[in-house]
Structure formats: C-alpha cells, structure tokens
mmCIF file of C-alpha atoms in Angstrom:
data_model
loop_
_atom_site.group_PDB
_atom_site.id
_atom_site.type_symbol
_atom_site.label_atom_id
_atom_site.label_comp_id
_atom_site.label_asym_id
_atom_site.label_seq_id
_atom_site.Cartn_x
_atom_site.Cartn_y
_atom_site.Cartn_z
ATOM 1 C CA MET Z 1 -73.275 26.930 -3.633
ATOM 2 C CA ALA Z 2 -74.706 23.467 -4.139
ATOM 3 C CA GLU Z 3 -76.785 22.228 -1.213
ATOM 4 C CA GLY Z 4 -74.776 19.927 1.063
ATOM 5 C CA LYS Z 5 -71.588 20.226 -0.987
ATOM 6 C CA PRO Z 6 -69.158 23.045 -0.113
ATOM 7 C CA GLN Z 7 -67.677 24.836 -3.101
ATOM 8 C CA ILE Z 8 -64.157 25.567 -1.896
ATOM 9 C CA GLN Z 9 -60.560 24.509 -2.502
ATOM 10 C CA PHE Z 10 -58.276 23.876 0.471
ATOM 11 C CA SER Z 11 -54.499 23.828 0.720
ATOM 12 C CA TYR Z 12 -52.650 21.370 2.954
ATOM 13 C CA PRO Z 13 -52.306 22.654 6.545
ATOM 14 C CA VAL Z 14 -48.938 20.920 7.063
ATOM 15 C CA GLU Z 15 -45.717 20.417 5.147
ATOM 16 C CA PRO Z 16 -45.582 17.593 2.542
ATOM 17 C CA ASP Z 17 -43.344 15.421 4.744
ATOM 18 C CA ALA Z 18 -45.908 15.295 7.580
ATOM 19 C CA TRP Z 19 -47.523 11.879 7.964
ATOM 20 C CA MET Z 20 -51.255 11.440 8.327
ATOM 21 C CA THR Z 21 -51.855 9.195 11.334
ATOM 22 C CA GLN Z 22 -55.637 8.979 11.378
ATOM 23 C CA GLY Z 23 -58.144 9.324 8.583
ATOM 24 C CA TYR Z 24 -61.763 10.370 8.362
ATOM 25 C CA SER Z 25 -64.443 7.977 9.623
ATOM 26 C CA ALA Z 26 -67.858 7.943 11.276
ATOM 27 C CA LYS Z 27 -66.137 8.032 14.670
ATOM 28 C CA HIS Z 28 -63.424 10.497 13.704
ATOM 29 C CA ARG Z 29 -64.758 13.225 11.420
ATOM 30 C CA ALA Z 30 -61.367 14.820 10.913
ATOM 31 C CA TYR Z 31 -57.794 14.119 9.837
ATOM 32 C CA ASP Z 32 -54.778 13.883 12.128
ATOM 33 C CA TRP Z 33 -51.149 14.499 11.210
ATOM 34 C CA GLY Z 34 -48.345 13.347 13.500
ATOM 35 C CA VAL Z 35 -45.959 16.282 13.891
ATOM 36 C CA VAL Z 36 -43.539 17.375 16.616
ATOM 37 C CA VAL Z 37 -44.618 20.060 19.069
ATOM 38 C CA GLY Z 38 -44.059 23.527 17.615
ATOM 39 C CA THR Z 39 -44.610 22.613 13.957
ATOM 40 C CA PRO Z 40 -46.072 25.557 11.969
ATOM 41 C CA LEU Z 41 -49.653 25.052 10.789
ATOM 42 C CA TYR Z 42 -51.075 26.796 7.741
ATOM 43 C CA ALA Z 43 -54.523 28.174 7.003
ATOM 44 C CA MET Z 44 -56.207 25.887 4.461
ATOM 45 C CA GLN Z 45 -57.981 28.898 2.968
ATOM 46 C CA SER Z 46 -58.306 32.638 3.591
ATOM 47 C CA GLY Z 47 -60.858 33.936 6.070
ATOM 48 C CA VAL Z 48 -61.199 35.342 9.578
ATOM 49 C CA VAL Z 49 -60.345 33.862 12.972
ATOM 50 C CA SER Z 50 -63.737 33.188 14.568
ATOM 51 C CA LYS Z 51 -62.591 31.447 17.745
ATOM 52 C CA VAL Z 52 -59.522 30.760 19.862
ATOM 53 C CA GLU Z 53 -60.073 28.709 23.003
ATOM 54 C CA ALA Z 54 -58.036 26.625 25.441
ATOM 55 C CA LEU Z 55 -59.713 23.571 26.967
ATOM 56 C CA GLN Z 56 -58.305 21.237 29.602
ATOM 57 C CA LYS Z 57 -59.711 18.246 27.720
ATOM 58 C CA GLY Z 58 -61.106 17.605 24.234
ATOM 59 C CA TYR Z 59 -59.491 19.850 21.635
ATOM 60 C CA GLY Z 60 -57.067 21.431 24.094
ATOM 61 C CA LEU Z 61 -55.945 24.746 22.614
ATOM 62 C CA TYR Z 62 -57.669 25.211 19.254
ATOM 63 C CA ILE Z 63 -58.405 27.816 16.615
ATOM 64 C CA VAL Z 64 -61.340 28.097 14.195
ATOM 65 C CA LEU Z 65 -61.280 29.948 10.872
ATOM 66 C CA ASP Z 66 -64.415 31.232 9.144
ATOM 67 C CA HIS Z 67 -64.024 31.011 5.355
ATOM 68 C CA GLY Z 68 -67.435 32.426 4.487
ATOM 69 C CA ASP Z 69 -70.455 30.643 2.973
ATOM 70 C CA GLN Z 70 -70.863 28.765 6.303
ATOM 71 C CA ILE Z 71 -67.543 26.932 5.842
ATOM 72 C CA GLU Z 72 -65.097 26.648 8.756
ATOM 73 C CA SER Z 73 -61.846 24.874 9.539
ATOM 74 C CA LEU Z 74 -60.648 23.867 13.016
ATOM 75 C CA TYR Z 75 -57.084 23.143 14.189
ATOM 76 C CA ALA Z 76 -56.732 21.434 17.579
ATOM 77 C CA HIS Z 77 -54.218 20.242 20.244
ATOM 78 C CA LEU Z 78 -52.069 23.323 19.639
ATOM 79 C CA SER Z 79 -49.151 24.550 21.704
ATOM 80 C CA GLU Z 80 -49.673 28.143 20.595
ATOM 81 C CA ALA Z 81 -52.214 30.155 18.589
ATOM 82 C CA LEU Z 82 -50.492 32.951 16.681
ATOM 83 C CA LEU Z 83 -53.658 34.938 15.938
ATOM 84 C CA SER Z 84 -56.599 36.360 17.877
ATOM 85 C CA GLU Z 85 -60.343 36.320 17.261
ATOM 86 C CA GLY Z 86 -61.277 38.753 14.500
ATOM 87 C CA ASP Z 87 -57.889 38.673 12.780
ATOM 88 C CA PRO Z 88 -57.949 38.295 8.975
ATOM 89 C CA VAL Z 89 -56.170 35.242 7.552
ATOM 90 C CA GLN Z 90 -54.571 34.636 4.175
ATOM 91 C CA LEU Z 91 -54.259 31.280 2.412
ATOM 92 C CA ARG Z 92 -51.212 29.333 3.719
ATOM 93 C CA GLN Z 93 -50.560 31.875 6.462
ATOM 94 C CA VAL Z 94 -49.022 30.353 9.584
ATOM 95 C CA ILE Z 95 -51.803 30.512 12.170
ATOM 96 C CA ALA Z 96 -50.593 28.277 15.006
ATOM 97 C CA LEU Z 97 -47.985 25.846 16.278
ATOM 98 C CA SER Z 98 -48.828 22.196 16.816
ATOM 99 C CA GLY Z 99 -48.822 20.689 20.281
ATOM 100 C CA ASN Z 100 -50.094 17.926 22.522
ATOM 101 C CA THR Z 101 -52.848 19.633 24.532
ATOM 102 C CA GLY Z 102 -56.285 18.339 25.517
ATOM 103 C CA ASN Z 103 -57.201 14.700 24.964
ATOM 104 C CA SER Z 104 -54.149 13.812 22.901
ATOM 105 C CA THR Z 105 -52.296 10.487 22.749
ATOM 106 C CA GLY Z 106 -49.152 12.128 21.382
ATOM 107 C CA PRO Z 107 -47.911 15.211 19.496
ATOM 108 C CA HIS Z 108 -50.166 15.789 16.492
ATOM 109 C CA VAL Z 109 -52.647 18.187 14.930
ATOM 110 C CA HIS Z 110 -56.340 17.374 14.564
ATOM 111 C CA ILE Z 111 -58.053 19.229 11.727
ATOM 112 C CA GLU Z 112 -61.731 19.434 10.887
ATOM 113 C CA ALA Z 113 -63.694 21.194 8.167
ATOM 114 C CA ARG Z 114 -67.341 22.104 8.727
ATOM 115 C CA TYR Z 115 -70.158 23.161 6.459
ATOM 116 C CA LYS Z 116 -73.262 24.606 8.129
ATOM 117 C CA GLY Z 117 -71.870 23.393 11.439
ATOM 118 C CA VAL Z 118 -71.441 19.779 10.325
ATOM 119 C CA ALA Z 119 -68.020 18.171 9.834
ATOM 120 C CA PHE Z 120 -67.333 16.760 6.364
ATOM 121 C CA ASP Z 121 -64.559 14.854 4.579
ATOM 122 C CA PHE Z 122 -62.368 17.603 3.145
ATOM 123 C CA LEU Z 123 -59.554 15.445 1.737
ATOM 124 C CA PRO Z 124 -60.975 15.537 -1.838
ATOM 125 C CA LEU Z 125 -60.864 19.361 -1.652
ATOM 126 C CA LEU Z 126 -57.169 19.549 -0.784
ATOM 127 C CA SER Z 127 -54.538 20.608 -3.291
ATOM 128 C CA GLY Z 128 -50.843 19.987 -2.816
ATOM 129 C CA LYS Z 129 -48.966 16.979 -1.503
ATOM 130 C CA ALA Z 130 -49.290 14.741 1.534
ATOM 131 C CA LEU Z 131 -47.890 11.487 2.841
ATOM 132 C CA GLY Z 132 -49.315 8.839 5.123
ATOM 133 C CA ILE Z 133 -52.679 7.197 5.514
ATOM 134 C CA CYS Z 134 -54.605 8.245 2.446
ATOM 135 C CA GLU Z 135 -55.616 6.637 -0.795
ATOM 136 C CA PRO Z 136 -52.865 6.897 -3.463
ATOM 137 C CA GLU Z 137 -55.341 7.917 -6.144
ATOM 138 C CA ARG Z 138 -56.274 10.926 -4.002
ATOM 139 C CA MET Z 139 -52.677 12.030 -3.445
ATOM 140 C CA GLU Z 140 -51.151 14.601 -5.771
ATOM 141 C CA ILE Z 141 -47.742 12.972 -5.605
ATOM 142 C CA VAL Z 142 -45.632 11.187 -8.198
ATOM 143 C CA LEU Z 143 -45.110 7.601 -7.029
ATOM 144 C CA PRO Z 144 -41.772 5.922 -7.899
ATOM 145 C CA GLU Z 145 -41.706 3.103 -10.416
ATOM 146 C CA PHE Z 146 -41.351 0.268 -7.934
ATOM 147 C CA PRO Z 147 -43.449 -2.887 -7.604
ATOM 148 C CA ARG Z 148 -46.563 -2.273 -5.540
ATOM 149 C CA LEU Z 149 -46.033 -2.689 -1.811
ATOM 150 C CA PRO Z 150 -48.282 -5.148 0.017
ATOM 151 C CA ARG Z 151 -51.421 -3.556 1.423
ATOM 152 C CA ILE Z 152 -53.638 -4.273 4.399
ATOM 153 C CA ILE Z 153 -57.234 -3.442 5.269
ATOM 154 C CA VAL Z 154 -58.243 -2.967 8.897
ATOM 155 C CA HIS Z 155 -61.597 -4.512 9.794
ATOM 156 C CA VAL Z 156 -62.097 -3.234 13.354
ATOM 157 C CA ASP Z 157 -62.688 0.185 14.874
ATOM 158 C CA ASP Z 158 -60.191 1.787 17.242
ATOM 159 C CA LEU Z 159 -57.092 -0.162 16.142
ATOM 160 C CA ARG Z 160 -54.234 1.882 17.541
ATOM 161 C CA LEU Z 161 -51.314 3.218 15.538
ATOM 162 C CA ARG Z 162 -48.145 2.979 17.653
ATOM 163 C CA ALA Z 163 -44.584 4.283 17.527
ATOM 164 C CA GLU Z 164 -43.082 0.785 17.933
ATOM 165 C CA PRO Z 165 -44.298 -2.787 17.316
ATOM 166 C CA HIS Z 166 -45.486 -3.541 20.848
ATOM 167 C CA THR Z 167 -48.459 -2.565 23.006
ATOM 168 C CA ASN Z 168 -46.403 -0.562 25.516
ATOM 169 C CA SER Z 169 -45.262 1.950 22.911
ATOM 170 C CA LEU Z 170 -46.614 5.461 22.323
ATOM 171 C CA ILE Z 171 -50.072 5.668 20.745
ATOM 172 C CA LEU Z 172 -49.969 7.984 17.725
ATOM 173 C CA GLY Z 173 -53.586 7.680 16.640
ATOM 174 C CA TYR Z 174 -56.033 5.157 15.222
ATOM 175 C CA MET Z 175 -56.149 3.277 11.949
ATOM 176 C CA PRO Z 176 -58.912 3.962 9.420
ATOM 177 C CA VAL Z 177 -61.304 1.114 8.670
ATOM 178 C CA ASP Z 178 -61.773 -0.523 5.237
ATOM 179 C CA MET Z 179 -59.101 1.629 3.545
ATOM 180 C CA PRO Z 180 -56.186 -0.073 1.711
ATOM 181 C CA ILE Z 181 -52.894 0.960 3.347
ATOM 182 C CA GLU Z 182 -49.432 0.120 2.015
ATOM 183 C CA VAL Z 183 -47.068 -1.784 4.308
ATOM 184 C CA VAL Z 184 -43.312 -1.181 4.172
ATOM 185 C CA ARG Z 185 -42.322 -3.929 6.649
ATOM 186 C CA VAL Z 186 -43.884 -6.820 8.550
ATOM 187 C CA VAL Z 187 -42.646 -7.638 12.056
ATOM 188 C CA ALA Z 188 -43.419 -11.083 13.498
ATOM 189 C CA ASP Z 189 -43.188 -11.688 17.237
ATOM 190 C CA GLY Z 190 -44.171 -15.286 17.899
ATOM 191 C CA SER Z 191 -47.784 -15.555 16.749
ATOM 192 C CA ASP Z 192 -48.200 -11.768 16.794
ATOM 193 C CA LEU Z 193 -47.910 -9.818 13.533
ATOM 194 C CA TRP Z 194 -47.208 -6.092 13.289
ATOM 195 C CA CYS Z 195 -47.201 -3.979 10.129
ATOM 196 C CA GLN Z 196 -45.066 -0.898 9.655
ATOM 197 C CA ILE Z 197 -46.816 1.689 7.467
ATOM 198 C CA GLY Z 198 -44.424 4.602 7.874
ATOM 199 C CA LEU Z 199 -41.466 5.952 9.835
ATOM 200 C CA GLY Z 200 -42.147 4.996 13.449
ATOM 201 C CA GLN Z 201 -45.730 3.913 12.642
ATOM 202 C CA TYR Z 202 -46.935 0.385 13.443
ATOM 203 C CA CYS Z 203 -50.245 -1.408 13.856
ATOM 204 C CA ALA Z 204 -51.010 -4.947 15.020
ATOM 205 C CA LEU Z 205 -52.581 -7.105 12.337
ATOM 206 C CA ARG Z 206 -52.667 -10.129 14.648
ATOM 207 C CA TRP Z 207 -52.170 -10.028 18.413
ATOM 208 C CA HIS Z 208 -52.763 -12.719 21.058
ATOM 209 C CA GLY Z 209 -54.931 -14.723 18.689
ATOM 210 C CA GLU Z 210 -57.088 -11.740 17.671
ATOM 211 C CA VAL Z 211 -57.111 -10.758 13.986
ATOM 212 C CA TYR Z 212 -57.680 -7.076 13.218
ATOM 213 C CA GLY Z 213 -57.257 -6.969 9.455
ATOM 214 C CA SER Z 214 -56.077 -8.778 6.358
ATOM 215 C CA PHE Z 215 -53.747 -8.396 3.410
ATOM 216 C CA VAL Z 216 -55.264 -7.228 0.145
ATOM 217 C CA LYS Z 217 -55.172 -9.842 -2.588
ATOM 218 C CA GLU Z 218 -53.785 -8.047 -5.621
ATOM 219 C CA LYS Z 219 -54.992 -8.962 -9.083
ATOM 220 C CA VAL Z 220 -52.328 -10.580 -11.267
#
C-alpha cells in the first residue's frame, strides 16, 4: 500500500436516487446523503464490524467497519444497526438503517472513511452512481443531452441547505465551498435570491443584503 494513499475500491453506501446534501471539506471530513428514516445502508467494502455505539449527541447511533490495511468506514445518525461487533460483512451487504439520531439537522446518513485513523476524501474511490452535490466529472452517470444548467459557487462556510426557500424551513445540511453546483431553479423573494439544486433542496445565494456565492461564468 502506498504511504498516505489507501489502495481500495468502495461501492456506494446508498441507492443511486439518494441525494448528497453535504460534501467533503476541511470542516466536514465526510459525505452526507439526505434519506428518509429507515433507508437501508450498504457496506462500501467487505470487512468486519469493529464498533457499534449509541451516543446521545455527535454521531448518534453509528457503526464502524474495519476493511483491513488500517482502512475503516463509519456510518452515523442511524435508526438501527443490523449487525454486532465482530460480525463479518460482505460488499454491499445491508448493515444498518438510516435515521436522525445524535446531532442531526434532519434525516440523513453521515459517512466517513479513515486511513490510519485519519478521515480522507473517499469520493474518488467510489464506483457506481450517485446524484446530488458532487462534481459531474466524478459521477459515473450518463448525463442527458441538454444545454448546461447554470451553476453557482458558494464562497462562505456553513451556508445551510434547506428544504424550502426560506430561513424557517428544515435544515438538510451545509453547502460545500468552492465547488460548482448546478441550479435547476432560481427563486427571487424581493432582494433575496434562493437557488434550488435538487428536489426539496435550496440555498440562499443572496439574503438580506448578504451575498454568499456567485454564478459561474461559462465559456462561450
């Protein structure tokens, strides 16, 4: 194994129609998918269950898989863990059901991958399909032949992703910074500007005079 670079291939832990609601960043060394409570979650690779724990805060109920060679994956905010510590796990085996436990702003699953105890960006190691907040060139999905949708880039940390275009709506997660994201609809409310990036997924681009991001200028 190359030093500092895990040699492993992961499979997606959720179904292809699950939407990624928060990407990997310095403040969030994981990926979140917004899914309803009770959604089956799959092992990204074979291994052994090394830990199952329920916390009142933080991860809530979570499970950790040991894949060997000091590589682990963690699945958090669960409603139910279907395996116990020491159980063997096969690739794509259902290991848990998603939930809303611990410090969670809404139903979702938080997934980390660790190498030598340190979290790393595992998206490039995933095979399969996914939808949501991720770079199109890193998605194994055939895009339809439509004109390119407008894209935005968020310039501030901790910009919230909400279920509706107003600040009283459910918080689904947080937007990644400096990552081009396609916009399917723009909602204007006076001087405020909200962008819809998916089904029931909105972020404020401009709110009460504050500007949180900008549209990407496409080359002609």
